[in-house]
């Protein structure tokens, strides 16, 4: 993961509905992603598509990833996917702790075990944290601190080079650019996350962890967030499902 590139990570969630459609969307994105030198593009597709998609581009500007992973590499765990299995079919990244998984019952302890196992296996981990709402006493900051500290509990500092933190407030997910975080709010969160990382590790390590934003990132708000929010990229949901919109985000980011 190069630190001089911005990260644009697509979270396709449970889309598209077939391998054929996934390949078409991938090809359309590849046309731009393979040419945007200043951007590392990642497509986190449903896991069943990873093996096929990872064969469709041999460079490094576009990589493929998963949206979740289990913490064991083998054993009696029906239905789970291991870090090593994902790696073996071409996944380079994995999203962990997305709010949509936490809503299905994933705990901070589960997230911690997944983060540790995926980093140990050499995957790049896209760790998501985010509050469901803000309150005037700023209790949401305590909540975020807990999410971050517990996710990284026991994670050795030499594994941090493969870690990316996504600030993804639930109140901004699946809406439009107007409902997203403001660049001012984003900058505050950027500093807050850096501060916690510095407390847990060292300043040098903390400053090398990319911090990205997720929650209605669209062509209309990415420039402002990159310019004034001081972020290292985006985790893009609905706008990653239309190649024209996602490619626009890639082009805007590449031009900054
Ligand atoms: P939207 O971009 O659709 O708000 O989704 C954000 C998200 O959940 C990405 O992981």
Coordinates of C-alpha atoms and ligand atoms in Angstrom, one line a residue:
X1 CA 0.0 0.0 0.0
X2 CA 1.7 3.2 -1.1
X3 CA 1.2 6.2 1.2
X4 CA 1.5 8.7 -1.6
X5 CA -1.7 7.4 -3.3
X6 CA -5.2 8.1 -2.3
X7 CA -7.4 5.1 -1.6
X8 CA -10.7 4.7 -3.3
X9 CA -12.4 1.5 -2.1
X10 CA -15.6 0.3 -3.5
X11 CA -17.9 -1.6 -1.2
X12 CA -20.3 -3.3 -3.5
X13 CA -22.2 -4.8 -0.6
X14 CA -24.7 -7.5 -1.9
X15 CA -24.4 -6.3 -5.5
X16 CA -24.4 -7.0 -8.4
X17 CA -26.8 -10.0 -8.6
X18 CA -24.7 -12.1 -11.0
X19 CA -21.1 -12.8 -11.9
X20 CA -21.8 -11.6 -15.4
X21 CA -22.9 -8.2 -14.1
X22 CA -20.0 -8.0 -11.7
X23 CA -17.5 -8.6 -14.5
X24 CA -19.2 -5.9 -16.6
X25 CA -19.0 -3.4 -13.8
X26 CA -15.4 -4.4 -13.1
X27 CA -14.4 -3.9 -16.7
X28 CA -16.1 -0.5 -16.9
X29 CA -14.2 0.6 -13.7
X30 CA -10.9 -0.8 -14.9
X31 CA -10.9 1.5 -17.9
X32 CA -10.4 4.4 -15.6
X33 CA -8.8 2.8 -12.6
X34 CA -5.9 1.4 -14.7
X35 CA -5.0 4.9 -15.7
X36 CA -5.4 6.9 -12.5
X37 CA -1.8 6.9 -11.3
X38 CA -2.4 8.8 -8.0
X39 CA -5.1 6.5 -6.8
X40 CA -5.1 3.0 -5.5
X41 CA -8.5 1.6 -6.4
X42 CA -9.9 -1.4 -4.6
X43 CA -13.1 -3.3 -5.4
X44 CA -14.6 -5.1 -2.4
X45 CA -17.1 -7.4 -4.1
X46 CA -19.2 -10.3 -2.8
X47 CA -16.6 -13.0 -2.0
X48 CA -17.9 -15.4 -4.6
X49 CA -16.8 -13.0 -7.4
X50 CA -13.2 -12.4 -6.1
X51 CA -11.5 -15.3 -7.8
X52 CA -12.8 -14.3 -11.2
X53 CA -12.4 -10.5 -10.9
X54 CA -8.8 -10.8 -9.6
X55 CA -7.9 -12.5 -12.8
X56 CA -9.2 -9.7 -15.0
X57 CA -6.4 -7.2 -14.2
X58 CA -2.8 -7.9 -13.7
X59 CA -1.4 -4.5 -12.6
X60 CA -1.6 -3.0 -9.1
X61 CA -3.7 0.1 -9.6
X62 CA -6.8 -1.9 -9.2
X63 CA -7.0 -4.6 -6.5
X64 CA -9.8 -6.8 -5.2
X65 CA -11.0 -7.3 -1.7
X66 CA -13.6 -8.9 0.5
X67 CA -16.3 -7.4 2.8
X68 CA -15.8 -9.7 5.8
X69 CA -13.5 -12.5 7.0
X70 CA -13.4 -15.1 9.8
X71 CA -10.6 -15.3 12.4
X72 CA -9.6 -18.9 11.9
X73 CA -7.9 -20.3 8.9
X74 CA -9.4 -23.8 9.0
X75 CA -11.6 -26.0 11.2
X76 CA -15.3 -26.6 12.1
X77 CA -16.7 -23.2 11.2
X78 CA -19.5 -23.8 8.7
X79 CA -20.1 -21.0 6.3
X80 CA -17.1 -18.9 7.2
X81 CA -14.3 -17.6 5.0
X82 CA -10.7 -17.6 6.2
X83 CA -8.0 -14.9 5.6
X84 CA -5.8 -17.4 3.9
X85 CA -8.5 -18.7 1.6
X86 CA -9.4 -15.2 0.5
X87 CA -5.8 -14.4 -0.2
X88 CA -5.4 -17.6 -2.2
X89 CA -8.1 -16.5 -4.6
X90 CA -6.6 -13.0 -5.1
X91 CA -8.1 -10.8 -2.3
X92 CA -5.6 -8.2 -1.2
X93 CA -8.0 -6.2 1.1
X94 CA -10.8 -6.9 3.5
X95 CA -13.4 -4.6 5.1
X96 CA -13.9 -5.5 8.8
X97 CA -16.4 -4.1 11.3
X98 CA -18.7 -2.5 8.8
X99 CA -21.8 -1.1 10.5
X100 CA -24.0 -3.4 8.4
X101 CA -22.2 -6.4 9.9
X102 CA -22.2 -5.0 13.4
X103 CA -26.0 -4.6 13.0
X104 CA -26.2 -8.4 12.5
X105 CA -24.5 -9.0 15.8
X106 CA -20.8 -8.6 15.2
X107 CA -19.2 -7.4 18.5
X108 CA -16.1 -5.4 19.2
X109 CA -14.4 -8.7 20.3
X110 CA -15.3 -10.3 17.0
X111 CA -13.9 -7.3 15.1
X112 CA -10.7 -7.5 17.1
X113 CA -10.2 -11.2 16.3
X114 CA -10.9 -10.6 12.6
X115 CA -8.5 -7.6 12.4
X116 CA -5.7 -9.6 14.1
X117 CA -6.1 -12.7 11.9
X118 CA -6.4 -10.8 8.6
X119 CA -3.4 -8.6 9.4
X120 CA -1.4 -11.7 10.4
X121 CA -2.3 -13.3 7.1
X122 CA -1.0 -10.2 5.2
X123 CA -4.3 -8.8 4.1
X124 CA -4.8 -5.0 4.0
X125 CA -7.5 -4.4 6.6
X126 CA -10.1 -1.7 6.1
X127 CA -11.4 -1.2 9.6
X128 CA -14.7 0.6 10.0
X129 CA -15.7 2.6 13.0
X130 CA -18.7 5.0 13.3
X131 CA -21.3 6.3 15.6
X132 CA -25.1 6.0 14.9
X133 CA -25.8 9.5 16.0
X134 CA -24.2 12.5 17.5
X135 CA -25.1 14.0 20.8
X136 CA -24.4 17.4 22.4
X137 CA -22.2 16.0 25.1
X138 CA -20.0 14.3 22.6
X139 CA -20.5 10.8 24.0
X140 CA -20.1 9.5 20.5
X141 CA -16.4 10.2 20.8
X142 CA -16.2 7.8 23.7
X143 CA -18.0 5.2 21.6
X144 CA -15.6 5.7 18.7
X145 CA -12.6 5.5 21.0
X146 CA -13.9 2.2 22.4
X147 CA -14.5 0.8 18.9
X148 CA -11.0 1.7 17.8
X149 CA -9.1 0.7 20.9
X150 CA -10.9 -2.7 21.2
X151 CA -10.4 -3.4 17.4
X152 CA -6.7 -2.9 17.8
X153 CA -6.2 -4.6 21.2
X154 CA -3.1 -6.8 21.0
X155 CA -2.4 -5.9 17.4
X156 CA 1.4 -5.6 17.1
X157 CA 2.8 -2.4 15.7
X158 CA 4.6 -4.1 12.8
X159 CA 1.2 -5.1 11.4
X160 CA -0.1 -1.6 11.2
X161 CA 1.5 -0.9 7.8
X162 CA -1.5 -2.8 6.3
X163 CA -4.2 -1.0 8.3
X164 CA -6.6 1.5 7.0
X165 CA -9.2 3.2 9.2
X166 CA -12.6 4.2 7.8
X167 CA -14.6 6.7 9.6
X168 CA -18.1 5.8 8.6
X169 CA -20.9 7.5 10.6
X170 CA -24.1 5.5 10.3
X171 CA -26.2 8.6 9.9
X172 CA -24.5 9.4 6.6
X173 CA -24.7 6.0 5.0
X174 CA -26.9 5.4 1.9
X175 CA -28.0 9.0 1.6
X176 CA -26.7 11.8 -0.7
X177 CA -23.8 14.1 -0.7
X178 CA -25.8 16.7 1.2
X179 CA -26.3 14.4 4.1
X180 CA -22.6 13.3 4.3
X181 CA -20.1 14.5 6.9
X182 CA -18.9 18.1 6.4
X183 CA -15.2 18.7 5.7
X184 CA -14.9 20.4 9.0
X185 CA -16.4 17.4 10.9
X186 CA -14.2 15.1 8.9
X187 CA -11.1 17.0 9.8
X188 CA -12.0 16.8 13.5
X189 CA -12.5 13.1 13.2
X190 CA -9.2 12.7 11.4
X191 CA -7.4 14.4 14.2
X192 CA -9.3 12.4 16.8
X193 CA -8.4 9.1 15.2
X194 CA -4.8 10.1 14.8
X195 CA -4.6 11.1 18.5
X196 CA -6.0 7.7 19.6
X197 CA -3.6 5.8 17.3
X198 CA -0.7 7.9 18.7
X199 CA -1.7 7.0 22.3
X200 CA -1.8 3.3 21.4
X201 CA 1.3 3.2 19.2
X202 CA 3.7 6.0 18.4
X203 CA 3.3 9.2 16.4
X204 CA 5.3 7.9 13.5
X205 CA 3.1 4.8 13.2
X206 CA -0.1 6.7 13.7
X207 CA 0.7 9.2 11.0
X208 CA 1.3 6.4 8.4
X209 CA -2.1 4.8 8.9
X210 CA -4.5 6.0 6.1
X211 CA -7.8 7.4 7.3
X212 CA -10.6 7.4 4.8
X213 CA -14.3 8.4 4.9
X214 CA -17.4 6.4 4.1
X215 CA -21.0 7.6 4.0
X216 CA -22.6 9.0 0.8
X217 CA -19.3 9.8 -0.8
X218 CA -20.3 11.0 -4.3
X219 CA -18.8 12.9 -7.2
X220 CA -20.3 16.1 -5.6
X221 CA -18.5 16.0 -2.3
X222 CA -15.2 14.2 -2.7
X223 CA -13.2 17.2 -3.8
X224 CA -14.2 19.3 -0.8
X225 CA -13.6 16.4 1.6
X226 CA -10.2 15.7 0.1
X227 CA -9.2 19.4 0.1
X228 CA -10.4 20.4 3.5
X229 CA -11.1 17.2 5.4
X230 CA -7.5 16.0 5.1
X231 CA -8.4 12.5 4.3
X232 CA -6.6 9.7 2.5
X233 CA -9.5 8.4 0.4
X234 CA -13.1 7.0 0.5
X235 CA -15.0 3.8 1.1
X236 CA -17.8 4.2 -1.5
X237 CA -21.1 2.4 -1.3
X238 CA -23.9 3.2 -3.8
X239 CA -21.8 5.4 -6.0
X240 CA -19.5 2.4 -6.7
X241 CA -22.3 0.5 -8.4
X242 CA -22.5 2.9 -11.3
X243 CA -19.3 2.9 -13.2
X244 CA -19.8 6.5 -14.5
X245 CA -20.2 7.8 -10.9
X246 CA -17.3 5.8 -9.5
X247 CA -15.0 6.6 -12.4
X248 CA -15.8 10.3 -11.8
X249 CA -14.7 9.9 -8.2
X250 CA -11.5 8.3 -9.4
X251 CA -10.8 11.1 -11.9
X252 CA -11.5 13.9 -9.3
X253 CA -9.3 12.2 -6.8
X254 CA -6.5 11.7 -9.3
X255 CA -6.6 15.4 -10.3
X256 CA -6.0 16.6 -6.7
Ligands
LIG1 P1 -22.9 4.7 0.8 O1 -21.7 5.3 0.0 O2 -24.0 4.1 0.0 O3 -23.4 5.7 1.8 O4 -22.3 3.5 1.7 C1 -21.3 3.8 2.5 C2 -20.8 2.5 2.9 O5 -21.5 1.8 3.7 C3 -19.6 2.0 2.3 O6 -19.0 1.0 3.1

